Coordinates of C-alpha atoms in Angstrom, one line a residue:
T1358 CA 7.9 18.0 -12.4
Y1359 CA 9.7 15.7 -10.4
I1360 CA 7.3 13.7 -7.7
A1361 CA 8.9 10.9 -5.4
I1362 CA 6.9 8.9 -3.4
T1363 CA 8.0 6.7 -0.3
G1364 CA 6.4 4.8 2.4
T1365 CA 7.0 1.4 3.9
N1366 CA 3.6 0.4 2.5
G1367 CA 1.6 1.4 -0.4
K1368 CA 4.5 3.3 -2.5
S1369 CA 3.6 1.1 -5.4
T1370 CA -0.2 1.4 -5.7
T1371 CA 0.4 5.4 -5.2
T1372 CA 2.8 5.6 -7.5
A1373 CA 0.8 4.0 -10.4
L1374 CA -3.1 5.6 -8.9
I1375 CA -0.9 9.1 -9.3
G1376 CA 0.3 8.2 -13.0
H1377 CA -3.2 7.0 -13.6
V1378 CA -4.7 10.2 -12.8
L1379 CA -2.2 13.0 -14.2
E1380 CA -2.0 10.5 -17.7
T1381 CA -5.5 10.3 -18.3
C1382 CA -6.5 13.9 -17.3
G1383 CA -3.6 14.5 -20.0
L1384 CA -0.4 15.1 -18.4
N1385 CA 2.7 13.9 -20.4
I1386 CA 4.5 11.2 -17.5
Q1387 CA 7.0 8.9 -16.9
I1388 CA 6.6 6.5 -14.1
G1389 CA 10.2 4.8 -12.7
G1390 CA 12.1 4.0 -9.8
N1391 CA 11.1 1.2 -8.0
L1392 CA 8.2 0.8 -9.8
G1393 CA 9.0 0.0 -13.9
P1394 CA 12.5 1.6 -15.3
P1395 CA 15.3 3.0 -13.4
A1396 CA 15.2 6.6 -12.8
L1397 CA 17.7 7.5 -15.1
S1398 CA 16.8 5.4 -17.5
L1399 CA 13.8 7.3 -18.4
E1400 CA 13.1 9.6 -21.8
P1401 CA 13.1 13.3 -21.4
L1402 CA 10.3 14.9 -21.2
R1403 CA 8.7 18.6 -22.1
R1404 CA 8.7 20.9 -19.6
D1405 CA 4.9 20.9 -18.7
G1406 CA 5.9 17.2 -17.9
A1407 CA 6.2 15.1 -15.2
Y1408 CA 8.4 12.1 -13.5
V1409 CA 6.6 9.9 -11.1
L1410 CA 9.1 8.0 -9.1
E1411 CA 8.8 5.2 -6.2
L1412 CA 12.1 5.4 -4.3
S1413 CA 12.8 2.7 -1.6
S1414 CA 14.8 3.4 1.7
Y1415 CA 17.4 1.6 -0.2
Q1416 CA 17.3 4.1 -3.1
L1417 CA 17.2 7.2 -0.7
D1418 CA 20.0 6.3 1.5
L1419 CA 22.3 6.7 -1.8
T1420 CA 20.4 10.0 -2.7
H1421 CA 22.3 12.8 -2.0
E1422 CA 21.6 15.7 -4.7
A1423 CA 18.1 15.2 -6.0
R1424 CA 15.5 17.9 -5.5
F1425 CA 11.9 16.9 -5.9
D1426 CA 9.2 19.5 -6.6
I1427 CA 6.6 17.0 -4.6
A1428 CA 7.8 14.6 -2.1
V1429 CA 5.3 12.2 -0.7
L1430 CA 5.8 10.0 2.5
L1431 CA 3.0 7.6 3.2
N1432 CA 3.6 5.8 6.2
I1433 CA 6.2 4.6 8.7
S1434 CA 6.7 1.2 10.2
P1435 CA 9.2 -1.0 10.9
D1436 CA 10.9 -2.7 8.0
H1437 CA 14.5 -3.6 6.7
L1438 CA 16.2 -2.5 10.1
D1439 CA 18.9 -5.0 9.2
R1440 CA 19.9 -2.6 6.5
H1441 CA 19.8 0.8 8.3
G1442 CA 20.9 -0.5 11.5
G1443 CA 18.0 -0.3 13.7
M1444 CA 14.4 1.8 13.4
D1445 CA 16.1 5.4 13.7
G1446 CA 18.5 4.6 10.6
Y1447 CA 15.6 3.7 8.5
I1448 CA 13.4 6.8 9.0
A1449 CA 16.6 8.9 8.4
A1450 CA 16.7 7.3 5.0
K1451 CA 13.0 8.0 4.3
K1452 CA 13.7 11.8 5.4
R1453 CA 15.9 12.1 2.8
I1454 CA 13.1 12.6 0.6
F1455 CA 12.9 15.8 2.1
R1456 CA 16.5 16.7 2.6
N1457 CA 17.4 18.8 -0.7
R1458 CA 15.5 22.3 -1.1
K1459 CA 14.9 24.5 -4.2
N1460 CA 14.0 28.1 -4.0
G1461 CA 10.8 27.3 -2.6
G1462 CA 7.2 25.9 -3.9
Q1463 CA 7.9 22.4 -3.3
V1464 CA 5.0 20.5 -1.7
A1465 CA 5.6 17.6 0.8
V1466 CA 2.4 15.0 1.5
I1467 CA 2.9 13.5 4.4
G1468 CA 0.6 10.8 6.1
V1469 CA 0.1 11.1 9.4
D1470 CA -1.6 8.1 10.5
D1471 CA 1.5 6.8 12.5
A1472 CA 3.1 8.7 15.4
H1473 CA 6.6 9.1 12.8
G1474 CA 4.6 10.6 9.9
V1475 CA 3.0 13.0 12.5
T1476 CA 6.3 14.2 14.0
L1477 CA 7.9 14.6 10.5
A1478 CA 5.0 16.5 9.2
D1479 CA 5.9 19.0 12.2
D1480 CA 9.2 19.0 11.9
I1481 CA 9.3 19.7 8.2
A1482 CA 6.3 22.3 8.4
A1483 CA 8.7 24.0 11.2
Q1484 CA 12.1 24.0 9.0
G1485 CA 10.2 26.4 6.3
G1486 CA 10.9 25.8 2.5
W1487 CA 8.1 23.2 2.1
R1488 CA 4.3 23.4 1.7
V1489 CA 3.3 20.3 4.1
I1490 CA 0.4 18.7 3.5
R1491 CA -1.4 16.0 5.6
I1492 CA -3.1 13.1 5.2
S1493 CA -5.2 10.5 6.6
S1494 CA -7.5 7.8 6.5
R1495 CA -8.5 8.1 10.4
T1496 CA -9.2 11.5 11.2
P1497 CA -10.2 15.3 9.5
V1498 CA -6.9 17.4 9.1
T1499 CA -6.7 21.2 8.6
G1500 CA -4.9 22.1 5.2
G1501 CA -4.8 18.3 4.2
V1502 CA -7.0 15.9 2.6
Y1503 CA -8.7 12.6 4.1
A1504 CA -10.8 10.0 4.0
I1505 CA -13.6 9.4 6.9
D1506 CA -15.2 5.8 6.3
G1507 CA -14.5 5.8 2.4
K1508 CA -15.4 9.9 1.7
L1509 CA -12.3 11.6 0.7
F1510 CA -12.1 15.2 1.7
D1511 CA -10.4 18.2 0.1
H1512 CA -9.6 20.6 2.9
M1513 CA -6.1 22.1 1.3
D1514 CA -7.1 25.8 1.5
G1515 CA -7.2 25.2 5.3
N1516 CA -9.2 27.4 7.7
S1517 CA -10.3 29.8 4.6
G1518 CA -13.3 27.2 3.5
A1519 CA -15.4 24.1 4.6
P1520 CA -13.9 21.0 3.4
I1521 CA -15.0 19.5 0.0
E1522 CA -16.7 16.0 -0.3
V1523 CA -14.8 14.8 -3.3
C1524 CA -15.8 11.0 -3.4
D1525 CA -16.9 7.9 -2.0
L1526 CA -13.6 5.7 -2.5
S1527 CA -15.8 2.9 -1.1
A1528 CA -17.3 2.1 -4.5
V1529 CA -14.0 2.0 -5.8
T1530 CA -13.2 -1.9 -5.8
T1531 CA -9.3 -1.7 -6.7
L1532 CA -8.8 0.7 -3.9
P1533 CA -10.4 -1.7 -0.8
G1534 CA -9.3 -0.7 2.5
A1535 CA -8.4 2.6 4.7
H1536 CA -4.8 2.4 3.7
N1537 CA -5.8 2.6 0.1
W1538 CA -7.8 5.6 1.0
Q1539 CA -5.1 7.4 2.5
N1540 CA -2.7 6.5 -1.1
A1541 CA -6.0 8.2 -2.9
A1542 CA -5.7 11.1 -0.5
A1543 CA -2.0 11.3 -1.2
C1544 CA -2.7 11.0 -5.2
Y1545 CA -5.2 13.5 -5.0
A1546 CA -3.2 16.4 -3.0
V1547 CA -0.5 15.6 -6.0
A1548 CA -3.1 16.3 -8.7
R1549 CA -4.5 19.1 -6.9
T1550 CA -1.3 20.9 -6.6
M1551 CA -0.5 19.8 -10.3
E1552 CA -3.7 22.1 -10.7
L1553 CA -6.6 19.6 -12.0
A1554 CA -9.9 20.2 -11.1
P1555 CA -11.1 17.9 -8.1
G1556 CA -14.0 16.3 -10.2
D1557 CA -11.6 15.2 -12.9
I1558 CA -9.6 13.6 -10.3
A1559 CA -12.3 12.1 -8.9
E1560 CA -13.8 10.7 -12.1
K1561 CA -10.0 8.8 -12.4
L1562 CA -9.8 7.6 -9.2
A1563 CA -13.3 5.8 -10.2
V1564 CA -11.6 3.8 -12.9
Y1565 CA -7.9 3.2 -11.8
P1566 CA -7.2 -0.6 -12.8
G1567 CA -5.3 -1.6 -9.6
L1568 CA -2.0 -3.2 -9.6
A1569 CA -1.3 -7.2 -9.5
H1570 CA -0.4 -8.4 -6.0
R1571 CA -1.8 -5.7 -4.1
Q1572 CA -5.2 -7.1 -2.9
E1573 CA -5.7 -8.1 -6.4
T1574 CA -8.9 -9.8 -6.8
V1575 CA -8.6 -13.0 -8.5
C1576 CA -11.8 -14.5 -8.9
R1577 CA -15.0 -15.5 -6.9
I1578 CA -15.8 -18.8 -7.0
S1579 CA -19.2 -20.6 -5.4
G1580 CA -19.1 -16.8 -3.3
V1581 CA -15.9 -17.1 -1.9
L1582 CA -13.7 -14.3 -3.0
Y1583 CA -9.6 -15.3 -3.6
V1584 CA -7.2 -12.2 -3.4
N1585 CA -3.6 -12.1 -4.0
D1586 CA -1.8 -9.8 -1.5
S1587 CA 1.5 -11.3 -2.1
K1588 CA 3.0 -8.0 -1.9
A1589 CA 2.2 -7.6 2.1
T1590 CA 6.2 -8.8 3.0
N1591 CA 5.9 -7.5 6.5
P1592 CA 2.9 -7.8 9.3
D1593 CA 1.9 -3.8 8.9
A1594 CA 1.1 -4.6 5.0
A1595 CA -0.9 -7.7 6.0
S1596 CA -2.9 -5.9 8.5
R1597 CA -3.8 -3.1 5.6
A1598 CA -5.2 -6.5 3.7
L1599 CA -6.7 -8.2 7.0
G1600 CA -8.6 -5.1 8.1
S1601 CA -10.2 -4.7 4.7
Y1602 CA -12.1 -8.0 4.9
D1603 CA -14.7 -10.0 7.3
T1604 CA -14.5 -14.3 7.4
I1605 CA -10.6 -14.5 6.1
Y1606 CA -9.3 -18.2 5.4
W1607 CA -6.0 -16.2 5.5
I1608 CA -2.5 -17.8 4.2
A1609 CA 0.7 -16.3 5.9
G1610 CA 4.3 -17.1 6.1
G1611 CA 7.4 -16.8 4.1
R1612 CA 10.9 -15.3 5.5
A1613 CA 9.8 -13.5 8.5
K1614 CA 10.8 -9.7 9.4
D1615 CA 11.8 -8.7 13.0
G1616 CA 9.0 -7.7 15.7
G1617 CA 6.8 -11.1 14.9
L1618 CA 2.7 -10.7 14.0
G1619 CA 2.4 -7.4 15.9
P1620 CA 0.1 -5.1 14.0
V1621 CA -1.8 -8.4 13.0
L1622 CA -2.8 -9.4 16.3
P1623 CA -5.2 -7.1 16.6
L1624 CA -7.1 -8.1 13.5
L1625 CA -7.5 -11.9 14.4
D1626 CA -11.2 -11.7 15.1
R1627 CA -11.6 -11.4 11.3
V1628 CA -9.4 -14.9 10.3
R1629 CA -12.0 -17.5 10.2
H1630 CA -8.8 -20.0 9.8
A1631 CA -5.1 -19.3 9.6
F1632 CA -2.7 -21.7 6.5
L1633 CA 0.9 -21.1 7.6
I1634 CA 3.9 -22.0 5.7
G1635 CA 7.4 -21.4 4.6
E1636 CA 10.0 -20.9 7.5
A1637 CA 8.0 -18.4 9.2
E1638 CA 5.0 -21.8 10.1
G1639 CA 6.8 -22.3 13.4
P1640 CA 7.2 -18.8 14.9
F1641 CA 3.8 -17.9 13.8
A1642 CA 2.3 -21.1 15.0
D1643 CA 3.8 -20.6 18.5
E1644 CA 2.7 -17.1 18.5
L1645 CA -0.9 -17.9 17.1
G1646 CA -1.2 -20.4 19.9
D1647 CA -4.9 -20.6 20.7
R1648 CA -6.0 -17.4 19.7
I1649 CA -7.5 -18.5 16.1
P1650 CA -7.7 -22.1 14.3
F1651 CA -4.8 -22.9 11.9
D1652 CA -3.0 -25.7 10.0
R1653 CA 0.9 -25.9 9.5
C1654 CA 0.9 -26.4 5.5
G1655 CA 4.4 -26.2 4.8
D1656 CA 3.8 -24.3 1.2
L1657 CA 1.6 -22.3 -0.8
S1658 CA 0.1 -24.7 -3.0
S1659 CA -1.1 -27.1 0.0
A1660 CA -2.1 -23.9 2.0
L1661 CA -4.3 -22.9 -0.9
S1662 CA -5.9 -26.2 -1.7
A1663 CA -6.7 -26.6 2.3
A1664 CA -7.8 -23.1 2.4
H1665 CA -10.4 -23.5 -0.7
T1666 CA -11.6 -26.8 0.8
L1667 CA -12.2 -25.4 3.7
A1668 CA -14.0 -22.2 2.6
Q1669 CA -16.0 -23.8 -0.2
A1670 CA -17.2 -26.3 2.3
E1671 CA -18.2 -23.9 5.1
E1672 CA -20.3 -21.8 2.9
I1673 CA -20.1 -18.3 4.8
D1674 CA -21.4 -15.3 2.9
G1675 CA -18.4 -13.1 2.2
A1676 CA -15.6 -15.4 3.0
V1677 CA -12.1 -14.3 1.6
V1678 CA -9.3 -16.9 0.7
L1679 CA -6.5 -14.0 1.2
L1680 CA -2.8 -14.5 0.3
S1681 CA -1.4 -12.1 2.4
P1682 CA 2.0 -13.4 4.1
A1683 CA 3.6 -11.0 6.5
C1684 CA 6.9 -12.4 5.3
A1685 CA 9.3 -12.0 2.2
S1686 CA 9.2 -14.6 -0.5
F1687 CA 13.2 -16.0 -0.7
D1688 CA 12.3 -18.9 1.4
Q1689 CA 10.5 -20.9 -1.5
W1690 CA 10.3 -18.2 -4.3
P1691 CA 12.5 -15.8 -6.1
N1692 CA 10.3 -12.9 -5.5
F1693 CA 6.7 -12.0 -4.2
E1694 CA 5.6 -11.4 -7.5
A1695 CA 6.4 -15.5 -8.6
R1696 CA 4.6 -16.1 -5.1
G1697 CA 1.4 -14.2 -6.1
D1698 CA 1.6 -15.7 -9.9
A1699 CA 1.5 -19.3 -8.4
F1700 CA -1.4 -18.3 -6.4
R1701 CA -3.2 -16.7 -9.1
Q1702 CA -2.8 -19.5 -11.4
Q1703 CA -4.1 -22.4 -9.0
V1704 CA -7.1 -20.2 -8.1
Q1705 CA -7.8 -19.8 -11.6
S1706 CA -7.2 -23.6 -11.9
F1707 CA -9.6 -24.4 -9.4
A1708 CA -12.1 -22.1 -10.9
A1709 CA -11.7 -24.0 -14.4
E1710 CA -12.7 -27.2 -12.8
G1711 CA -16.0 -25.7 -12.7
V1712 CA -17.2 -25.0 -9.3
Q1713 CA -18.6 -21.3 -10.3

């Protein structure tokens, strides 16, 4: 079985989550593509095995013959537009995951929390040849899987039965926020398609270990939570983290994508103070204006020191120091992993100083 996952945000988490659930339920799987080894270097599997492949828009742009048994599209928002010549080119690249059909039996799992996903799900369903399972973290979907206030519901049987409440995702600390609940809905839809039992899937979701740099909890110091979300390399990804917490000391900046902070702006009431870094420091300062207090810090180390000092001094219940840059890392770091590692190491040094 070939399972492919794409989307602007959430690909790696969903790929890892699907791999975790399938493997811990006893299936023989290999994970690859954009997460892990290149797809073509993976070891051969038995006929009952499954390849779980994360595919970026770049990879899909170069994919002409691949046929996937289960294709997952999580969401679409503006990203990599310079590479694809604009939004239409970017959407076309993502749609390639559904391009090649087999002789029936293929399943398309499509997130419908954005307008592009709604349209695409309708288009794929109208074409025939694919069973379309819609997923959402906002609204019930007949024939799909959805999460409302953290509760995961299975309505894959559609009109033939009532939705089944599967589990409460809000209790899973490694899957915070509505965007992760949609990722879990995608995983659940794939696992059910692979004929795993709802109770078994719920049990494995509850013990998902999480991925580094994706809303990764580093530690808590004197009641303040420190979260590494370095993988948030665009404003849409950062908005998902900002929507998961209150009283945020937000570290943002780097090499900005086109379009400004758009998706973040409605969530600024959750930000107590921002600390701006990198090439985007000036443009972000101009865009934030007088909406929230902010400091221009230049680099990550200075920003984290300032955020740590202020958060510890203010002693507000539920405070979070959050690295969610809304930018690529390439102005100051070789990649987002190096940026996140530096954040984690500096936080751990604060913890080692004995301020517990």
